[in-house]
XYZ file of C-alpha atoms in Angstrom:
425
model
C 88.341 97.239 109.209
C 90.295 100.279 110.384
C 90.827 103.791 109.293
C 93.563 106.093 109.958
C 92.618 109.628 111.400
C 95.106 112.298 111.203
C 95.089 115.816 112.701
C 97.020 118.104 110.555
C 99.150 121.110 111.221
C 101.671 119.392 113.729
C 105.371 119.778 112.788
C 107.128 116.400 112.938
C 110.109 116.705 115.272
C 112.547 114.186 116.755
C 114.304 110.953 115.475
C 113.265 108.160 113.375
C 114.824 105.120 112.202
C 114.328 103.406 108.765
C 113.556 99.749 108.537
C 114.707 97.066 106.000
C 113.818 97.340 102.301
C 110.505 95.542 101.587
C 111.546 95.477 97.900
C 114.776 93.729 98.861
C 113.638 91.290 101.491
C 110.758 89.714 99.388
C 113.200 88.403 96.395
C 115.653 87.280 98.865
C 113.022 85.545 100.989
C 111.731 83.878 97.655
C 115.384 83.006 96.598
C 115.858 80.998 100.058
C 113.696 78.324 98.073
C 116.896 77.487 96.129
C 119.155 77.432 99.235
C 119.977 74.367 101.218
C 120.140 74.369 105.143
C 119.226 77.307 107.222
C 119.300 81.129 106.419
C 119.071 83.957 108.806
C 117.830 87.329 107.264
C 118.409 90.368 109.641
C 116.529 93.667 109.246
C 113.279 92.318 107.712
C 110.510 94.745 108.030
C 107.367 93.454 109.747
C 104.915 94.061 106.955
C 101.764 92.347 105.543
C 103.782 91.534 102.348
C 106.596 89.865 104.351
C 104.036 87.853 106.249
C 102.070 86.791 102.943
C 105.406 85.773 101.476
C 106.302 83.682 104.603
C 102.816 81.938 104.317
C 103.641 81.267 100.505
C 107.071 79.878 101.502
C 105.562 77.772 104.262
C 103.102 76.331 101.989
C 106.134 75.348 99.683
C 107.728 73.352 102.482
C 109.800 75.783 104.168
C 110.020 76.757 107.977
C 109.754 80.499 108.555
C 110.377 81.932 112.044
C 110.522 85.487 112.995
C 112.180 86.932 116.209
C 111.758 90.123 118.083
C 114.730 91.746 116.418
C 113.273 91.419 112.983
C 115.265 88.405 112.051
C 113.700 85.616 109.935
C 115.198 82.206 110.049
C 114.177 80.279 106.836
C 114.882 76.563 106.500
C 114.041 73.345 104.949
C 111.897 70.911 107.168
C 108.580 72.986 107.595
C 106.688 70.222 105.620
C 106.473 68.282 102.302
C 108.238 70.130 99.505
C 105.843 71.507 96.854
C 106.604 73.375 93.607
C 102.932 74.907 93.599
C 102.256 78.462 94.729
C 98.522 78.665 94.377
C 96.234 81.770 93.774
C 94.886 82.013 97.361
C 98.017 83.636 98.466
C 99.756 84.705 95.416
C 96.934 87.013 94.361
C 97.546 89.125 97.425
C 101.083 90.243 96.269
C 102.779 90.632 92.826
C 106.019 90.051 94.335
C 105.112 86.216 95.001
C 105.943 85.795 91.265
C 109.611 85.800 92.627
C 109.297 82.187 93.709
C 109.205 81.153 89.916
C 112.865 81.449 89.282
C 114.117 79.731 92.440
C 111.728 76.795 92.206
C 112.564 76.064 88.590
C 116.266 76.671 89.136
C 116.509 74.091 91.998
C 113.743 71.707 91.190
C 113.411 71.890 87.377
C 109.701 72.637 87.752
C 107.262 75.180 89.191
C 103.620 75.998 88.944
C 102.641 79.700 90.122
C 99.549 81.350 90.003
C 99.450 84.700 88.099
C 100.044 87.277 90.666
C 97.847 90.186 92.071
C 99.017 93.337 93.948
C 98.576 97.124 93.719
C 96.390 98.268 90.825
C 98.919 100.698 89.372
C 98.873 99.715 85.725
C 99.568 96.884 83.378
C 102.868 94.972 84.416
C 103.254 92.223 82.197
C 105.420 89.110 82.941
C 106.421 88.704 79.236
C 110.096 89.325 79.902
C 110.322 86.881 82.832
C 108.913 84.121 80.802
C 110.824 84.801 77.581
C 113.976 85.016 79.828
C 113.341 81.689 81.525
C 112.516 79.985 77.966
C 115.919 81.298 76.813
C 117.485 79.359 79.586
C 115.767 76.144 78.227
C 112.516 75.967 80.357
C 109.215 75.028 78.778
C 106.564 77.685 79.694
C 102.861 77.555 79.408
C 99.804 79.459 81.003
C 96.996 77.185 82.083
C 93.972 77.744 84.221
C 95.474 81.127 85.519
C 98.916 79.445 86.542
C 102.355 79.689 85.035
C 103.622 76.140 84.642
C 107.343 75.988 84.027
C 109.540 73.020 83.538
C 113.227 72.238 82.465
C 115.211 69.049 82.391
C 118.302 71.228 82.421
C 118.840 74.963 82.228
C 121.699 76.278 79.931
C 123.344 79.623 80.231
C 122.577 82.041 77.483
C 122.304 85.838 76.687
C 118.935 87.555 77.917
C 117.880 91.067 76.863
C 115.452 92.529 79.443
C 114.937 95.917 77.453
C 111.347 96.776 77.802
C 109.193 99.789 76.697
C 109.695 101.475 79.899
C 112.978 100.189 81.081
C 114.022 96.837 82.538
C 111.996 94.767 84.940
C 113.056 94.718 88.619
C 111.229 91.360 89.562
C 112.164 89.866 86.191
C 115.785 90.583 86.733
C 115.563 88.883 90.263
C 113.701 85.754 88.875
C 116.126 85.239 86.130
C 119.192 85.835 88.167
C 118.289 83.232 90.740
C 117.366 80.576 88.118
C 120.598 81.456 86.169
C 122.687 80.217 89.193
C 121.324 76.768 88.323
C 122.189 76.956 84.418
C 125.058 75.201 83.027
C 127.587 77.803 81.725
C 127.402 81.673 81.817
C 124.257 83.592 81.673
C 124.404 87.300 80.640
C 121.625 89.530 81.482
C 121.616 92.661 79.378
C 119.499 95.860 80.249
C 119.264 94.408 83.666
C 117.580 96.389 86.330
C 120.104 98.601 88.482
C 118.153 99.078 91.489
C 119.578 98.728 95.037
C 117.157 95.841 95.751
C 118.387 93.932 92.734
C 121.946 94.359 93.931
C 121.049 93.189 97.407
C 119.692 89.900 95.955
C 122.797 89.624 94.043
C 124.875 89.987 97.242
C 122.733 87.653 99.061
C 123.079 84.830 96.253
C 126.973 85.502 96.443
C 126.993 85.123 100.206
C 125.295 81.618 99.385
C 127.884 80.586 96.934
C 126.694 81.967 93.512
C 129.224 83.608 91.061
C 127.481 86.849 89.903
C 129.325 90.094 88.654
C 128.141 93.314 87.238
C 125.094 93.887 89.289
C 124.471 97.607 89.515
C 125.060 98.025 85.958
C 122.932 97.042 82.992
C 124.945 93.825 82.450
C 124.823 90.861 84.960
C 127.027 87.838 84.542
C 126.174 84.674 86.460
C 128.270 81.532 86.183
C 126.386 78.444 86.842
C 127.535 77.428 90.364
C 124.770 75.541 92.194
C 124.194 74.511 94.837
C 123.592 77.334 97.120
C 124.159 77.121 100.804
C 122.508 78.968 104.023
C 123.947 82.067 105.049
C 123.503 85.098 107.628
C 122.509 88.295 105.713
C 121.200 91.886 106.496
C 118.800 93.407 104.181
C 119.590 96.895 103.098
C 117.521 99.997 104.481
C 114.334 100.931 102.738
C 115.024 103.977 100.458
C 111.364 104.465 99.879
C 110.549 104.742 103.585
C 113.473 107.233 104.156
C 111.924 109.301 101.206
C 108.597 109.135 102.628
C 109.468 110.324 106.056
C 111.780 113.116 104.463
C 108.927 114.326 102.439
C 106.418 114.170 105.738
C 108.895 116.162 107.952
C 109.159 118.954 104.947
C 105.549 118.897 104.346
C 104.713 119.859 108.050
C 107.425 122.323 108.526
C 109.199 120.108 111.238
C 112.685 119.085 111.691
C 113.925 115.535 112.226
C 116.808 113.244 111.954
C 116.226 110.222 109.904
C 118.655 107.439 110.662
C 119.520 104.033 109.281
C 119.491 104.841 105.507
C 121.970 104.745 102.806
C 122.801 108.038 101.193
C 124.012 106.728 97.919
C 120.597 105.088 97.330
C 118.843 108.588 97.656
C 120.916 110.687 95.513
C 118.225 111.447 92.772
C 115.641 112.121 95.659
C 117.935 114.401 97.509
C 118.887 116.316 94.352
C 115.355 116.827 93.893
C 114.551 117.944 97.451
C 117.232 120.663 97.143
C 115.608 121.940 94.006
C 112.259 121.959 95.737
C 113.509 124.067 98.711
C 113.772 121.343 101.224
C 116.482 121.423 103.502
C 118.161 118.044 103.811
C 121.738 117.751 105.094
C 123.788 114.596 105.714
C 124.123 113.878 109.536
C 126.596 111.191 109.418
C 127.177 108.184 107.337
C 123.817 106.730 107.687
C 121.491 109.651 108.536
C 120.083 113.004 107.222
C 118.649 116.038 108.916
C 115.546 117.468 107.258
C 114.412 121.002 108.137
C 111.049 122.244 106.939
C 109.381 125.615 107.294
C 111.301 127.295 104.399
C 109.730 128.258 101.075
C 108.859 125.332 99.183
C 109.260 125.528 95.383
C 107.431 124.355 92.388
C 109.781 121.641 90.958
C 109.316 119.334 87.807
C 110.436 115.823 87.912
C 110.136 112.481 86.134
C 109.969 109.047 87.771
C 112.553 106.753 86.145
C 114.272 103.397 86.748
C 117.302 103.662 89.060
C 119.201 105.795 89.441
C 116.484 108.168 88.626
C 113.759 109.237 90.945
C 111.767 106.020 92.016
C 108.243 105.652 90.846
C 107.651 104.421 94.445
C 108.044 107.912 95.579
C 106.185 109.783 92.796
C 102.922 109.975 94.682
C 104.707 111.256 97.859
C 106.760 114.095 96.095
C 103.538 115.080 94.169
C 101.718 115.556 97.553
C 104.078 117.818 98.945
C 104.069 119.803 95.761
C 100.480 120.628 96.072
C 101.305 123.474 98.472
C 104.398 124.685 96.620
C 103.971 128.159 95.074
C 103.835 127.895 91.048
C 103.378 124.918 88.691
C 105.019 121.695 88.789
C 104.966 119.039 86.067
C 105.366 115.303 87.178
C 105.752 112.481 84.804
C 105.848 108.814 85.494
C 107.814 106.868 82.871
C 107.581 103.662 84.545
C 103.964 103.173 85.476
C 101.981 105.698 83.367
C 98.668 105.080 85.051
C 100.080 105.629 88.483
C 98.081 108.396 89.493
C 95.235 106.982 91.437
C 96.040 109.415 94.340
C 95.108 112.392 92.195
C 91.351 112.425 92.701
C 91.835 111.896 96.536
C 94.295 114.877 96.637
C 91.700 116.957 94.677
C 89.296 116.173 97.380
C 91.633 117.717 99.911
C 91.737 120.939 97.673
C 94.766 120.217 95.503
C 94.568 121.590 92.094
C 95.945 118.927 89.648
C 95.395 118.138 86.004
C 96.332 114.844 84.448
C 97.369 114.205 80.807
C 98.253 110.903 80.189
C 101.556 109.836 82.169
C 101.856 113.282 83.430
C 100.030 115.502 85.955
C 100.283 119.472 86.363
C 100.098 120.665 89.931
C 99.292 124.214 90.723
C 100.162 124.971 94.244
C 97.515 126.121 96.681
C 98.069 127.965 100.050
C 96.563 124.853 102.077
C 94.913 121.410 101.870
C 91.685 120.640 103.890
C 91.391 117.440 105.833
C 88.673 115.167 104.678
C 87.666 111.598 104.074
C 89.922 109.714 101.314
C 90.616 106.519 100.256
C 93.962 104.620 100.053
C 93.927 103.135 96.360
C 97.431 101.589 96.294
C 100.483 101.149 98.560
C 102.444 104.459 97.657
C 99.136 106.492 97.064
C 98.265 105.756 100.771
C 101.674 107.274 101.846
C 100.865 110.495 99.839
C 97.599 110.794 101.568
C 99.207 110.359 104.899
C 101.617 113.167 104.071
C 98.842 115.348 102.663
C 96.845 114.887 105.837
C 99.867 115.604 108.153
C 100.065 119.167 106.276
C 96.275 119.900 106.042
C 94.102 121.867 107.900
C 91.700 119.868 109.926
C 91.353 115.963 110.235
C 91.778 113.652 107.340
C 90.449 110.042 107.561
C 92.021 107.412 105.267
C 90.292 104.394 104.601
C 91.529 100.996 103.083
C 94.546 100.787 105.439
C 95.668 97.144 104.308
C 97.545 99.137 101.319
C 99.365 101.084 103.850
C 100.304 98.115 105.936
C 101.820 96.129 103.010
C 104.737 98.621 102.711
C 105.176 100.537 105.913
C 106.172 99.066 109.150
C 104.295 100.647 112.115
C 104.042 104.089 110.235
C 101.493 105.445 112.642
C 103.590 104.659 115.534
C 106.727 106.172 114.209
C 104.694 109.156 113.190
C 103.470 109.484 116.635
C 107.040 109.381 118.075
C 107.712 112.445 115.925
C 104.867 114.224 117.508
C 101.948 113.641 114.849
C 98.466 113.228 115.904
C 97.694 109.994 114.187
C 95.471 107.068 115.227
C 93.943 103.892 113.947
C 90.042 103.980 114.582
C 87.233 101.736 113.757
C 85.552 102.077 110.415
C 82.363 101.939 112.123
C 82.952 105.270 114.061
């Protein structure tokens, strides 16, 4: 087991390039179960979650090959086909549930273990399952598995409105399954996230007829079969926002390349309000300059196009040293505040009340030993450690490696003093 040791107080400077979006790559990889022939996916990040899903796909009979350029080739012929995704692998990552729709759509049956993933609050699968039932599937839960079967799927109207907005993985599952349904399927209150749109564009490249993605109403005309294609995954907007925050927190200046400005509008608006100097530096880059006066700044994490819940912890971390009081609300995952006790260990003044926290800025944070409790909380602790006085040591790095490709290496390229060390030291 390794720890991440960070010597704080070093401004980040230079150029860093953003990788492919984890949250787009995973459902697109899963959708390859529904595709005939060979598919090449470009700009796929080298992450633990990607490797886990590659293992799931291999167990299901596909052959998955990665090359040195972050290209994945996914094709049939890796072994006997299976429609069973077992708990041993699925428990490691919630996104594994995205294999349910493709398996059911193409083969008419699927058995998928109830998933695991980060412990950031209750994330029910009810909307996934009700949607598949509306398409004509028979669903039951047995021995910890979702068992789905259908002689024929039929297009219908599915409403994905939930108490905290739509479901991203549910929209992905249903969209892929609906490609195989007879007639038209209309998904109302669909998730609008760029990662959902990327899956839709991939499926269209494979021959699906899909319209309306990026809005709350997606229409799918049953058009199976799907055929292999060559497709590039969109940049990771969460990684881009994380680096933007890290540079600003250290008072550095850096160019962040390979991103999509249109996917970051809400975060860039928040950055301006918080006193962070961010300017476009071309069609796919921004320049971030820290060192100015941070400002207390309230915000709420909301479904797209709002500020993503996946950057709530990182933005909260930088506000810990912003003079004044900031109020942060998470409307998507009300319990996503496991980073708060760890930031408090570093000297942050934070009070929690339900799905909101109140941050009173302090002059500086102090490095200490902390524990990464989930993927985005770990990124928040990295940001805090980079800005803190002294050394911060972060335990439970597997969380970090699930969603950030070579983060320590990229940070070192910007001048950070970051190293992986043995937990025994």
